[in-house]
Structure formats: C-alpha cells, structure tokens
Coordinates of C-alpha atoms in Angstrom, one line a residue:
Chain L
M22 CA 140.5 88.6 109.4
E23 CA 137.0 90.0 109.7
T24 CA 138.3 93.4 108.3
L25 CA 139.7 91.6 105.2
M26 CA 136.4 89.8 104.7
A27 CA 134.5 93.0 105.1
V28 CA 136.6 94.6 102.4
A29 CA 136.1 91.6 100.1
V30 CA 132.3 91.6 100.7
G31 CA 132.3 95.4 100.0
L32 CA 134.1 94.8 96.7
L33 CA 131.6 92.1 95.7
F34 CA 128.7 94.4 96.5
A35 CA 130.3 97.2 94.5
V36 CA 130.9 95.1 91.5
G37 CA 127.5 93.5 91.7
V38 CA 125.7 96.8 91.9
Y39 CA 127.8 98.2 89.0
L40 CA 126.9 95.2 86.9
I41 CA 123.2 95.4 87.8
L42 CA 123.1 99.0 86.7
S43 CA 124.4 98.1 83.2
R44 CA 122.3 97.7 80.1
S45 CA 123.0 94.2 79.0
L46 CA 120.7 91.5 80.6
L47 CA 123.5 88.9 81.0
R48 CA 125.6 91.4 83.0
I49 CA 122.6 92.0 85.2
V50 CA 122.2 88.3 85.9
L51 CA 125.9 88.0 86.7
G52 CA 125.6 91.1 88.9
T53 CA 122.9 89.4 91.0
S54 CA 124.9 86.3 91.4
L55 CA 127.9 88.3 92.6
L56 CA 125.6 90.1 95.0
T57 CA 124.4 86.8 96.5
H58 CA 128.0 85.7 96.8
G59 CA 128.6 88.9 98.8
V60 CA 125.8 88.3 101.2
H61 CA 126.7 84.7 101.8
L62 CA 130.3 85.8 102.7
L63 CA 128.8 88.5 104.9
L64 CA 126.6 86.0 106.7
L65 CA 129.7 83.8 107.4
T66 CA 131.8 86.8 108.5
M67 CA 129.2 88.4 110.7
S68 CA 128.9 85.3 112.9
G69 CA 132.6 85.6 113.7
L70 CA 135.6 83.9 112.1
K71 CA 137.2 82.6 115.3
T72 CA 139.1 79.4 115.0
G73 CA 137.5 76.1 115.9
A74 CA 136.8 72.7 114.6
A75 CA 134.4 72.0 111.8
P76 CA 130.9 71.5 113.3
L77 CA 131.1 67.7 113.4
L78 CA 130.8 66.1 116.8
G79 CA 133.2 63.4 115.7
E80 CA 136.0 66.0 115.7
D81 CA 135.9 65.8 119.5
A82 CA 137.4 69.3 119.7
G83 CA 137.3 71.8 122.6
R84 CA 135.5 74.4 120.5
Y85 CA 133.7 74.5 117.3
V86 CA 132.8 77.2 114.8
D87 CA 129.2 78.5 114.9
P88 CA 127.0 76.0 112.9
L89 CA 123.9 78.2 112.6
P90 CA 125.2 80.6 109.9
Q91 CA 126.4 77.7 107.9
A92 CA 122.9 76.2 107.8
L93 CA 121.5 79.6 106.9
I94 CA 124.1 80.1 104.0
L95 CA 123.3 76.6 102.7
T96 CA 119.6 77.4 102.6
S97 CA 120.2 80.7 101.0
I98 CA 122.6 79.2 98.4
V99 CA 120.0 76.7 97.3
I100 CA 117.3 79.4 97.0
S101 CA 119.5 81.8 95.1
F102 CA 120.6 78.9 92.8
G103 CA 117.0 78.2 92.0
V104 CA 116.2 81.8 91.4
T105 CA 119.3 82.4 89.3
S106 CA 118.6 79.4 87.0
F107 CA 115.0 80.7 86.6
F108 CA 116.4 84.1 85.8
F109 CA 118.7 82.7 83.2
V110 CA 116.0 80.7 81.4
L111 CA 113.7 83.8 81.6
A112 CA 116.5 85.9 80.0
Y113 CA 116.9 83.3 77.3
R114 CA 113.1 83.2 76.6
A115 CA 113.0 87.0 76.6
Y116 CA 115.9 87.2 74.2
Q117 CA 114.1 84.7 71.9
K118 CA 110.8 86.4 72.0
L119 CA 111.7 90.1 72.3
G120 CA 114.9 89.9 70.2
T121 CA 117.1 92.0 72.4
D122 CA 119.1 91.9 75.6
D123 CA 119.3 95.7 76.0
M124 CA 117.3 96.8 79.0
E125 CA 116.9 100.3 77.4
Q126 CA 114.8 98.7 74.6
L127 CA 112.7 96.7 77.1
R128 CA 110.6 99.7 78.0
G129 CA 106.8 99.3 77.7
Q130 CA 105.5 99.8 74.2
E131 CA 101.8 100.5 73.8
D132 CA 101.4 98.3 70.7
E133 CA 102.3 95.0 72.1
Y134 CA 99.5 93.8 74.2
Chain V
M27 CA 101.6 73.7 121.7
N28 CA 98.9 73.3 119.1
N29 CA 99.4 71.3 116.0
M30 CA 96.6 73.0 114.2
V31 CA 98.7 76.2 113.8
V32 CA 100.7 74.7 110.9
L33 CA 97.7 73.5 108.9
P34 CA 97.2 76.8 107.0
L35 CA 100.7 76.2 105.6
L36 CA 100.4 72.5 105.2
I37 CA 97.1 72.3 103.3
P38 CA 98.1 74.5 100.3
L39 CA 101.6 72.9 100.3
F40 CA 100.2 69.4 100.2
T41 CA 97.6 70.4 97.6
A42 CA 100.3 72.0 95.4
V43 CA 102.4 68.8 95.5
M44 CA 99.3 66.7 94.7
L45 CA 98.3 68.9 91.8
I46 CA 101.7 68.3 90.1
F47 CA 100.6 64.7 89.5
F48 CA 97.3 65.7 87.9
H49 CA 98.4 68.5 85.7
K50 CA 96.7 67.2 82.5
R51 CA 93.4 66.4 84.3
L52 CA 91.7 69.7 84.5
T53 CA 88.5 68.6 86.3
I54 CA 90.4 66.8 89.0
Q55 CA 92.7 69.8 89.4
R56 CA 89.7 72.1 89.9
W57 CA 88.1 69.8 92.4
I58 CA 91.2 69.4 94.5
S59 CA 91.9 73.1 94.4
G60 CA 88.4 74.0 95.4
V61 CA 88.1 71.5 98.2
S62 CA 91.5 72.4 99.6
S63 CA 90.8 76.1 99.5
L64 CA 87.5 75.6 101.4
A65 CA 89.3 73.4 103.9
S66 CA 91.8 76.2 104.4
V67 CA 89.0 78.7 105.2
F68 CA 87.5 76.2 107.6
V69 CA 90.8 75.7 109.4
S70 CA 91.5 79.4 109.6
V71 CA 88.1 80.1 111.2
W72 CA 88.9 77.4 113.7
I73 CA 92.3 79.0 114.5
V74 CA 90.7 82.4 115.0
L75 CA 88.1 81.0 117.4
E76 CA 90.8 79.0 119.2
V77 CA 93.0 82.1 119.6
R78 CA 90.0 84.1 120.8
E79 CA 89.2 81.5 123.5
E80 CA 92.7 80.5 124.7
G81 CA 95.1 83.3 123.7
I82 CA 98.2 83.1 121.5
Q83 CA 98.8 79.6 120.1
T84 CA 102.3 78.4 119.4
L85 CA 103.8 75.3 117.8
H86 CA 107.4 74.2 118.4
M87 CA 108.6 72.4 115.3
G88 CA 110.1 69.0 116.1
G89 CA 109.6 69.6 119.8
W90 CA 112.7 71.9 120.1
L91 CA 111.9 74.7 122.5
P92 CA 112.4 78.3 121.3
P93 CA 114.8 80.1 120.8
Y94 CA 116.6 76.9 119.5
G95 CA 113.9 75.6 117.2
I96 CA 111.6 77.2 114.7
V97 CA 108.4 78.3 116.3
F98 CA 105.0 79.0 114.6
V99 CA 103.0 81.7 116.4
A100 CA 99.3 82.4 115.8
D101 CA 98.4 85.5 117.7
M102 CA 95.1 87.2 116.8
F103 CA 96.7 89.6 114.3
A104 CA 98.3 86.8 112.3
S105 CA 95.2 84.6 112.6
L106 CA 92.9 87.3 111.2
L107 CA 95.3 87.8 108.3
V108 CA 95.5 84.1 107.7
L109 CA 91.7 83.9 107.6
T110 CA 91.5 86.8 105.2
T111 CA 94.1 85.2 103.0
S112 CA 92.3 82.0 102.8
V113 CA 89.0 83.7 101.9
V114 CA 90.7 85.8 99.2
S115 CA 92.6 82.9 97.8
A116 CA 89.5 80.7 97.7
A117 CA 87.6 83.4 95.8
C118 CA 90.5 83.9 93.4
L119 CA 90.7 80.1 92.7
F120 CA 87.0 79.9 91.9
Y121 CA 87.3 82.9 89.7
A122 CA 90.3 81.3 88.0
F123 CA 88.2 78.1 87.2
R124 CA 86.3 80.1 84.6
S125 CA 88.7 82.7 83.5
I126 CA 92.3 81.5 83.3
G127 CA 92.1 79.2 80.3
A128 CA 93.0 75.6 79.7
D129 CA 96.6 76.4 78.5
R130 CA 97.7 77.9 81.7
E131 CA 95.7 75.3 83.8
R132 CA 97.6 72.5 82.1
N133 CA 100.9 74.2 82.9
H134 CA 100.7 73.9 86.7
F135 CA 98.7 77.1 87.3
Y136 CA 96.9 75.8 90.4
S137 CA 100.1 74.3 91.8
F138 CA 101.8 77.7 91.6
V139 CA 98.8 79.4 93.2
H140 CA 98.9 77.0 96.1
F141 CA 102.6 77.4 96.6
L142 CA 102.1 81.1 96.7
I143 CA 99.4 80.7 99.3
A144 CA 101.7 78.4 101.3
G145 CA 104.4 81.1 101.3
V146 CA 102.0 83.8 102.4
M147 CA 100.5 81.7 105.2
G148 CA 104.0 80.8 106.4
S149 CA 105.1 84.4 106.4
F150 CA 102.1 85.3 108.6
L151 CA 102.6 82.5 111.0
T152 CA 106.3 82.1 111.5
G153 CA 108.1 83.4 114.6
D154 CA 111.6 83.1 113.2
L155 CA 113.3 85.7 111.0
F156 CA 115.2 83.4 108.7
N157 CA 112.1 81.2 108.3
L158 CA 110.3 84.4 107.3
F159 CA 112.9 84.9 104.6
V160 CA 112.4 81.3 103.4
C161 CA 108.6 81.8 103.3
F162 CA 109.0 85.0 101.5
E163 CA 111.1 83.2 98.8
V164 CA 108.5 80.4 98.5
M165 CA 105.9 83.1 97.9
L166 CA 108.2 85.1 95.5
I167 CA 109.3 82.2 93.4
A168 CA 105.7 81.1 92.9
S169 CA 104.9 84.7 92.0
Y170 CA 107.7 84.8 89.4
A171 CA 106.2 81.7 87.8
L172 CA 102.6 83.0 87.9
I173 CA 103.5 86.4 86.5
V174 CA 105.3 85.0 83.5
L175 CA 103.0 81.9 82.9
G176 CA 101.6 82.3 79.4
G177 CA 104.7 84.0 78.1
T178 CA 103.4 87.0 76.2
R179 CA 105.9 89.7 75.3
R180 CA 104.6 92.1 77.9
Q181 CA 104.7 89.4 80.7
L182 CA 108.3 88.5 79.8
R183 CA 109.4 92.1 79.8
E184 CA 107.8 92.9 83.1
T185 CA 108.9 89.7 84.8
L186 CA 112.5 90.5 84.1
K187 CA 112.1 93.7 86.0
Y188 CA 110.0 92.2 88.8
I189 CA 112.4 89.3 89.4
L190 CA 115.5 91.6 89.4
I191 CA 113.9 93.9 92.0
N192 CA 113.0 91.0 94.2
I193 CA 116.4 89.3 93.9
V194 CA 118.0 92.6 95.1
S195 CA 115.6 93.0 98.0
S196 CA 116.0 89.4 99.0
T197 CA 119.8 89.8 99.0
L198 CA 119.4 92.9 101.2
F199 CA 117.1 90.8 103.5
V200 CA 119.9 88.2 104.0
A201 CA 122.4 91.0 104.6
A202 CA 120.0 92.5 107.2
V203 CA 119.6 89.1 108.9
A204 CA 123.4 88.7 109.0
Y205 CA 123.9 92.1 110.7
L206 CA 121.1 91.4 113.1
Y207 CA 122.5 88.0 114.0
A208 CA 125.9 89.5 114.6
A209 CA 124.4 92.2 116.8
A210 CA 121.8 90.1 118.8
G211 CA 123.0 86.5 118.3
T212 CA 119.5 85.0 117.7
L213 CA 116.9 84.8 115.0
N214 CA 113.8 84.0 117.0
M215 CA 111.6 87.1 116.9
A216 CA 110.5 86.9 120.6
H217 CA 114.1 86.2 121.7
L218 CA 115.3 89.1 119.4
S219 CA 112.8 91.4 121.1
V220 CA 114.2 90.4 124.5
R221 CA 117.8 90.9 123.4
V222 CA 117.2 94.2 121.8
A223 CA 115.4 95.4 124.9
E224 CA 118.3 94.3 127.1
A225 CA 121.0 95.8 125.0
G226 CA 119.0 98.9 124.2
Q227 CA 118.2 100.0 120.6
G228 CA 121.4 102.0 120.0
G229 CA 122.9 103.3 116.8
I230 CA 123.6 100.0 115.2
M231 CA 120.2 98.5 116.0
T232 CA 118.5 101.5 114.5
V233 CA 120.6 101.2 111.3
I234 CA 119.6 97.5 111.1
A235 CA 116.0 98.5 111.7
V236 CA 116.1 101.0 108.8
L237 CA 117.7 98.3 106.6
F238 CA 114.8 96.0 107.4
L239 CA 112.4 98.9 106.6
I240 CA 114.0 99.3 103.2
V241 CA 113.8 95.5 102.5
F242 CA 110.1 95.2 103.5
S243 CA 109.2 98.5 101.8
L244 CA 110.6 97.1 98.5
K245 CA 108.3 94.1 99.0
A246 CA 105.3 96.1 100.2
G247 CA 105.5 98.9 97.7
L248 CA 105.9 101.5 100.5
F249 CA 107.5 104.5 98.7
L250 CA 109.9 102.1 96.8
F251 CA 107.0 101.1 94.6
F252 CA 108.5 101.9 91.2
W253 CA 108.3 98.3 90.1
L254 CA 104.7 97.7 91.1
P255 CA 102.4 99.3 88.4
G256 CA 104.2 97.7 85.5
S257 CA 104.3 94.2 87.1
Y258 CA 100.7 94.2 88.2
G259 CA 99.5 95.1 84.7
A260 CA 101.2 92.2 83.0
P261 CA 99.5 89.0 84.3
P262 CA 95.8 88.0 84.0
A263 CA 93.3 89.6 86.2
V264 CA 93.1 86.8 88.7
V265 CA 96.8 86.7 89.3
A266 CA 96.9 90.5 89.7
A267 CA 94.1 90.1 92.2
L268 CA 96.2 87.6 94.2
Y269 CA 99.2 90.0 94.1
G270 CA 97.3 93.1 94.9
A271 CA 95.6 91.4 97.9
L272 CA 98.4 89.3 99.3
L273 CA 101.9 90.1 98.3
T274 CA 102.2 93.7 99.3
K275 CA 100.3 93.0 102.5
V276 CA 102.9 90.4 103.5
G277 CA 105.5 93.1 103.3
L278 CA 103.3 95.4 105.4
Y279 CA 102.7 92.6 107.9
A280 CA 106.5 92.1 108.2
I281 CA 107.0 95.9 108.7
I282 CA 104.3 96.0 111.4
R283 CA 105.6 92.9 113.1
M284 CA 109.2 94.1 113.2
F285 CA 108.4 97.6 114.4
T286 CA 105.9 96.6 117.1
L287 CA 107.8 93.5 118.4
V288 CA 111.5 94.1 117.9
F289 CA 112.4 97.7 117.0
Y290 CA 109.9 99.7 119.0
H291 CA 112.3 101.4 121.4
E292 CA 113.2 104.4 119.2
P293 CA 109.9 105.5 117.7
G294 CA 111.1 109.1 117.5
F295 CA 113.4 108.0 114.7
T296 CA 112.1 104.9 113.0
H297 CA 108.4 105.8 113.1
T298 CA 109.0 109.3 111.9
I299 CA 110.7 107.8 108.8
I300 CA 107.8 105.4 108.3
G301 CA 105.5 108.4 108.6
W302 CA 107.3 110.4 105.9
M303 CA 107.4 107.3 103.6
A304 CA 103.7 106.8 104.2
A305 CA 102.9 110.4 103.3
A306 CA 105.0 110.3 100.2
T307 CA 103.4 107.0 99.1
M308 CA 99.9 108.3 99.6
I309 CA 100.7 111.5 97.6
L310 CA 102.4 109.6 94.7
G311 CA 99.8 106.8 94.7
G312 CA 96.9 109.3 94.6
I313 CA 98.6 111.2 91.7
G314 CA 99.2 108.0 89.8
A315 CA 95.6 106.8 90.4
I316 CA 94.1 109.9 88.8
A317 CA 96.8 110.3 86.1
Y318 CA 96.3 107.1 84.2
K319 CA 93.5 106.1 81.8
D320 CA 93.7 102.4 81.9
V321 CA 92.1 100.0 84.4
S322 CA 95.1 98.0 85.5
R323 CA 97.2 101.1 86.3
I324 CA 94.5 102.8 88.2
L325 CA 94.0 99.8 90.3
S326 CA 97.7 99.3 90.9
Y327 CA 98.1 102.9 92.1
N328 CA 95.2 102.3 94.4
V329 CA 97.1 99.4 95.9
I330 CA 100.0 101.7 96.5
A331 CA 97.9 104.3 98.1
G332 CA 96.4 101.7 100.4
V333 CA 99.8 100.6 101.4
G334 CA 100.8 104.2 102.3
F335 CA 97.6 104.6 104.3
I336 CA 98.3 101.4 106.4
A337 CA 101.9 102.5 107.0
F338 CA 100.6 105.8 108.2
G339 CA 98.5 104.0 110.9
L340 CA 101.7 102.1 112.0
A341 CA 103.6 105.4 112.2
A342 CA 101.0 106.9 114.5
A343 CA 101.4 103.8 116.7
N344 CA 98.8 104.4 119.4
R345 CA 96.0 102.0 120.2
T346 CA 93.3 103.6 118.0
A347 CA 95.6 103.8 115.0
L348 CA 96.8 100.2 115.4
E349 CA 93.2 98.9 115.7
G350 CA 92.5 100.9 112.5
V351 CA 95.5 99.3 110.8
I352 CA 94.3 95.8 111.6
Y353 CA 90.8 96.6 110.5
Y354 CA 92.0 98.4 107.3
L355 CA 94.4 95.6 106.4
M356 CA 91.7 93.0 106.4
H357 CA 89.4 95.4 104.5
D358 CA 92.1 96.2 102.0
M359 CA 93.0 92.6 101.2
L360 CA 89.3 91.8 100.5
I361 CA 88.5 95.0 98.5
K362 CA 91.7 95.0 96.4
A363 CA 91.0 91.4 95.4
L364 CA 87.4 92.3 94.6
L365 CA 88.3 95.3 92.5
F366 CA 90.9 93.5 90.5
L367 CA 88.4 90.6 89.9
L368 CA 85.7 93.1 88.8
G369 CA 88.3 95.0 86.8
G370 CA 89.2 91.8 85.0
I371 CA 85.5 91.2 84.0
I372 CA 85.2 94.8 82.8
V373 CA 88.4 94.5 80.7
A374 CA 87.2 91.2 79.2
L375 CA 83.8 92.5 78.4
A376 CA 85.1 95.7 76.9
G377 CA 87.9 94.0 75.1
T378 CA 90.3 96.7 76.1
D379 CA 92.2 98.1 79.0
K380 CA 91.8 101.8 77.9
L381 CA 89.1 103.9 79.4
Q382 CA 88.5 106.0 76.3
Q383 CA 87.5 102.9 74.3
M384 CA 85.0 101.7 76.8
G385 CA 81.4 102.8 77.4
G386 CA 77.9 101.8 78.1
L387 CA 78.5 98.5 79.9
I388 CA 75.6 99.3 82.3
T389 CA 72.9 98.5 79.8
R390 CA 74.0 95.0 79.3
N391 CA 75.6 94.3 82.7
P392 CA 73.7 96.3 85.3
L393 CA 74.7 93.9 88.1
L394 CA 78.4 94.2 87.4
G395 CA 78.1 98.0 87.2
W396 CA 76.4 98.4 90.6
M397 CA 78.7 95.9 92.2
F398 CA 81.7 97.9 91.0
F399 CA 80.1 101.1 92.2
I400 CA 79.5 99.7 95.7
S401 CA 83.0 98.3 96.0
A402 CA 84.4 101.6 94.8
L403 CA 82.5 103.3 97.6
A404 CA 83.6 100.7 100.1
M405 CA 87.2 101.1 99.1
V406 CA 87.1 104.9 99.6
G407 CA 85.4 104.5 103.0
V408 CA 81.8 105.6 102.7
P409 CA 80.2 105.0 106.1
P410 CA 78.1 101.8 106.1
L411 CA 80.8 99.9 104.2
S412 CA 84.0 98.3 105.4
G413 CA 86.6 101.0 104.5
F414 CA 85.0 103.4 106.9
I415 CA 85.8 102.1 110.3
G416 CA 89.5 101.4 109.6
K417 CA 89.9 104.8 108.0
L418 CA 88.2 106.6 110.8
L419 CA 90.3 104.9 113.5
I420 CA 93.6 105.6 111.6
V421 CA 92.6 109.2 111.1
Q422 CA 91.6 109.5 114.7
G423 CA 94.9 107.9 115.8
G424 CA 96.9 110.1 113.5
L425 CA 95.4 113.2 115.1
E426 CA 96.0 111.8 118.6
S427 CA 99.7 111.4 117.8
G428 CA 99.9 114.8 116.3
F429 CA 100.4 113.9 112.6
Y430 CA 98.2 116.7 111.4
W431 CA 99.7 117.1 107.9
T432 CA 99.8 113.4 107.2
T433 CA 96.2 113.1 108.3
G434 CA 95.2 115.9 106.0
I435 CA 97.0 114.1 103.2
S436 CA 95.2 110.8 103.9
L437 CA 91.8 112.5 103.8
A438 CA 92.6 114.3 100.6
L439 CA 93.8 111.0 99.2
S440 CA 90.4 109.5 99.8
L441 CA 89.0 112.1 97.4
L442 CA 91.6 111.4 94.8
L443 CA 90.9 107.7 95.0
L444 CA 87.2 108.2 94.7
T445 CA 87.8 110.3 91.6
S446 CA 89.9 107.6 90.1
M447 CA 87.3 104.9 90.8
L448 CA 84.5 107.0 89.5
N449 CA 86.7 107.6 86.4
I450 CA 86.5 103.9 85.7
F451 CA 82.8 103.7 86.6
M452 CA 81.7 106.6 84.5
N453 CA 83.9 105.8 81.5
A454 CA 83.2 102.1 81.4
F455 CA 79.5 102.0 82.4
W456 CA 78.0 105.3 81.4
G457 CA 77.8 106.8 77.9
E458 CA 76.9 105.2 74.7
E459 CA 77.6 101.6 74.1
K460 CA 81.0 100.8 72.5
M461 CA 81.1 97.1 72.6
A462 CA 84.6 96.3 71.3
G463 CA 84.5 93.2 73.4
D464 CA 84.5 89.9 71.7
G465 CA 83.2 88.4 75.0
I466 CA 86.2 86.3 75.8
W467 CA 84.4 84.8 78.7
K468 CA 80.9 84.0 77.4
S469 CA 79.1 83.6 80.7
P470 CA 80.7 85.6 83.5
R471 CA 78.0 84.2 85.9
L472 CA 80.4 82.3 88.2
L473 CA 82.8 85.2 88.1
L474 CA 80.0 87.5 89.3
V475 CA 78.9 85.0 92.0
V476 CA 82.4 84.9 93.4
S477 CA 82.7 88.7 93.3
A478 CA 79.3 89.0 95.0
A479 CA 80.5 86.7 97.7
L480 CA 83.5 88.9 98.4
L481 CA 81.3 92.0 98.2
I482 CA 78.9 90.5 100.8
L483 CA 81.9 90.0 103.1
V484 CA 83.1 93.6 102.5
I485 CA 79.6 94.9 103.4
F486 CA 79.5 92.6 106.4
L487 CA 82.9 93.8 107.6
G488 CA 81.4 97.3 107.6
V489 CA 78.0 96.7 109.0
G490 CA 79.1 94.0 111.5
A491 CA 81.9 96.1 112.9
E492 CA 80.6 95.6 116.4
W493 CA 80.9 91.9 116.0
V494 CA 84.5 92.1 114.6
D495 CA 85.6 94.6 117.1
P496 CA 86.6 92.2 120.0
Y497 CA 88.9 90.3 117.6
V498 CA 90.6 93.4 116.3
S499 CA 91.0 94.7 119.9
Q500 CA 92.6 91.4 120.9
A501 CA 95.0 91.7 118.0
A502 CA 95.9 95.2 118.9
D503 CA 96.8 94.1 122.4
V504 CA 99.7 92.1 121.2
L505 CA 100.9 94.9 118.8
L506 CA 100.9 97.4 121.7
D507 CA 102.5 95.1 124.3
A508 CA 105.4 93.0 122.9
Q509 CA 105.6 91.2 126.3
L510 CA 102.4 89.3 125.6
Y511 CA 104.0 87.8 122.4
I512 CA 107.3 87.1 124.2
D513 CA 105.6 85.4 127.1
A514 CA 103.6 83.2 124.8
V515 CA 106.6 82.1 122.9
L516 CA 109.4 81.8 125.4
K517 CA 107.6 80.8 128.6
E518 CA 105.9 77.5 128.3

C-alpha cells in the first residue's frame, strides 16, 4: 500500500513541478496546490498505513492509526489554504494591474518604479 | 519551567491582534506599537540575564512533558537572537512612524509587522520541528502581506515570485518533516537528536539532512538566493530593513540549530557541502555587490554575502568559529537593518535609487553621511567596530579547520564589500550637488535618531566585546555540546 501511495505522491510532485515551470500564472497556482496535496499524502504515508481504528477513543479498538500526522496534515492544510487564497487574489490583482498572466512578461522593467 | 520564555512571542502576537481593532486610529496604533516594542526589548533583556544566571530555560506548553508536548527552549544562542530581534524591530517601528505613510498605516501595516516579529520570535524559541514550520509560516505570510502592501506594479510583480519560491520551499519543508518523522518517529528537536545519535546518521538521515539544508538555504538565501535581490528591492526601506535583518537570519538560525543539534554526526559530508555553498554565496554576493549601481541591489547583495560568511563559520564548526558565528550574526542583524534604514533616507533625499543620479548629499546632510560611512566600515569589519571580532573569530576558526581557500575568499570578500559600500558613499555624498529629491520626508530627524541609536549599539558591540564575550561563550557551549540542550529539555 505504501508503494502505491509513494507512486501517487511522485506523480503529484511531477505534475506539480511541471505546472510550476509553465508560463501562465494560473497554471503555476494550480501546480503549487497539487504540490501541497502531494506532501500531505506523503505525510500520511510516511507515518505508516497500517490498519487500525480511527483515532477516537470511543471506538474502543485494540489498535489505532497514528494520530500525530493527521494533526500535522490538518495544520498544514489550513496554512496552505490561506496561502493559496492569498496567491489567487494576488494573481488577480496582478492581472488587473499588470495586464498579463504571462510570467515571461513579468520581468523587471526599468521604467515602472 | 519558566513562563517568561513565551513572552517574546506573546507580546507581539497580542499587540498585532489589538491593532486590528484600531486600524483607523493612527496615533493609538503608534503608541501601542511603540510601547509593545519597548516592552519586548525589556523582556528579552530579562530572559538573557535569566539564562546567564540559571542556564537554559524551558517551557512545556500545557504542562505536557517533552517529547509529547510542544516545548519552548531559551538557550543563550536563541536568547541573544531574540534580544537582537526585539531591538531591531523596535528601531524599525520607530522609523516606520515617520516614513511609511498614512495609507499603509491605515491598512494594518503595524499588525503585519507585529505578526512578522511573532513568527521570528517563535522560530528562535521553539524546540519542536513542526512548530518551527508553523512559526516560519506565520512569519512568511506576514512578509507576503508586507511586501505587497501598497500595491505598486513592481511590488505586485516581485511578490508573485517571492510567494512562489516560499510556497515551494515550505512544501519541501513539510516533505522533509515527513521523512524525518518516518525515520526517527519524533518531532521534538532534543528527542530527535537522541534518536539520531542512537540509530547513527546513516545514508537516509544524511539525505534528510541535505533536504533540510536545501529548505533552509532557500529561506536564508544561502547559495539559493536568486529570488532575494528582486524581492528586497520592491517594498519600502523599512520593510526591506526588517527582511534583511530578520528573515534570512531565521533561515540561518534553523540551519545552525539543525546541524549542531541533530545532524552533527557526519560533518565530513554535510559540513563540506555547507562550506562549498558558503564559498559560492560569498563569491556571487561579492560580485553582485560591486556589479550594480543602485542602492537597494547593492544592499541586497551585501545581505547575501553576509549569509555566506556566517554559513562558512558554521562549516568550520570549531569553538572559535562558532563563537564568531554568534557574534557576527548579532552584528549582521543590527548592521543590515541600519544600512537599509540609512539607504532609505538616502534614496528619499536623492529622489532616486540610481547612483549615477545622486551626488553632493554631504553638504546638506553631513550627519547622515558620516553615519553611513561609519556603518559601512562597521559592516566590513574595521577594528574598533562590531564587524571585526566576529570576522576575526570566523577567519581564525576557518584556518584552524583547514579551510584555507574559503578563508581567502572571505577576506577578499571584505574588500569587495568595502568597495561596494564606498561606491554608494562616494557617489551619493561626494561630488557636486544634484538634488533631484523632492524631499518626500521633510524632516528626517526622528529617522536619524533611530539610526543613530542602532549605530551606537553597533559601536558598543565592537568596543564592549569584552563585556559581551561571556554571553557569546555560553551560547557557543550549547552549539558545541548537544547534550547540554538535550539534558535541559528532556531531563526535568
């Protein structure tokens, strides 16, 4: 199971990196969000995917899954959600003001201070 | 257990939340910001003295013993950096009162600054890897907001790049944490150190160490600094001063902490890489600093060169070099803030960032000119001033460890940096007067007073080296012997 997940994470990373290297701003934002999906799956996978009850004491099971990475992922999801929404709004403002979403045209120009 | 340890984080956090309610009331905002920054300085001094008296102070959040809960650790190294941070941020805040402009102030400028400071303080004090990640994010998100606040075309453009780089490096950070958790099964730094020592730093641990090195190098601008000069040129001077003084240094602190506490078993491999990266950073930073003809880029490349120099001290990794690192880190935070603040006044008075269009400022602003001159000398490390001792110790430590080439580079770098600073000084202050400046800030008196206060500290750090030495030496003890840190955290 871990092998399968590792392959999936690898695919997400590959697609994310490919999108980040493209020219259009929107693709870059999508690439970063795929990349964060990748690391969240990685965090879940690396703590082990052994079977066990959900980490609720009411389940009264013999063994539970590791609760720590779930907390870490939850934290990381919220942070990346905040950052992604900021990035989207920033991309929108930049498109309004700069009039392009092509990263090639967003090089520094001397005349716009 | 010492509840004071969390105060450097809590004061700016609480202040930032308070300021949200008063964002239209500029006077109240300034008063709250000023008082809180002075309170921060006071508390930091208190913590440094406490650590000096009683050794490493820890705080177990919620009473959960480590490694199960989050622990805050104030050893002397972290406390000194906290103190320097609070001094620098207080100076930047007072500078901002006069320079930042009502539009930005009304739009939560001071809240963002305080959130930034809270993130920096948390990063210095935390003893938990994931908590370090969260504090990094607090700092970074505040920095995204600060760099784009104002919304000029240049700021928007540079923020897009800055935010992208930092999202990628934060993603790598989480990946590195995931690998380390799988390999060691814990996230508490002291406990990690124990586990890594038990299991031995084999192939996988070294790979994870290198991954952490990449992550923190991206944040610190160590070799992977391609994003830095553009980003630091975009925001107003006071924001650039905060960045130049604090953000890269937090990355450096994380590198130093990880490679003296957790991954110190294979120095032949990891520290050699750090040494190479440091040498490359110094060369490239030095070239950049003399290549450009505008103030903000010269100062940005000086930041990069300083980062390379500190990393070189870490690579040398003996007692002399590490004492030099601590000394130079404190000096570098103060002096980079000071230079960016003075650079901001120069740019505002001359009305341009380009050196060719400046000239003759000395006739109307002799005080500014000589302050800039002295701080340039201090940055390069001319003996009575603060840069000297740190540089001397790092060079000495580098020679002791046999890094002859890198030591040579670091000495040559000092010349390049001196050239770059004198470039600014001679072009801006000498020559005939070309006052293009519309005098955006009519009376830079408060700005000069703030800069003078920083300058006095810089001079004091150099002249009073004897007095600072026991503190630096105590900080180096922990960096040299991880067991002191582990005992303080895990055995109580």
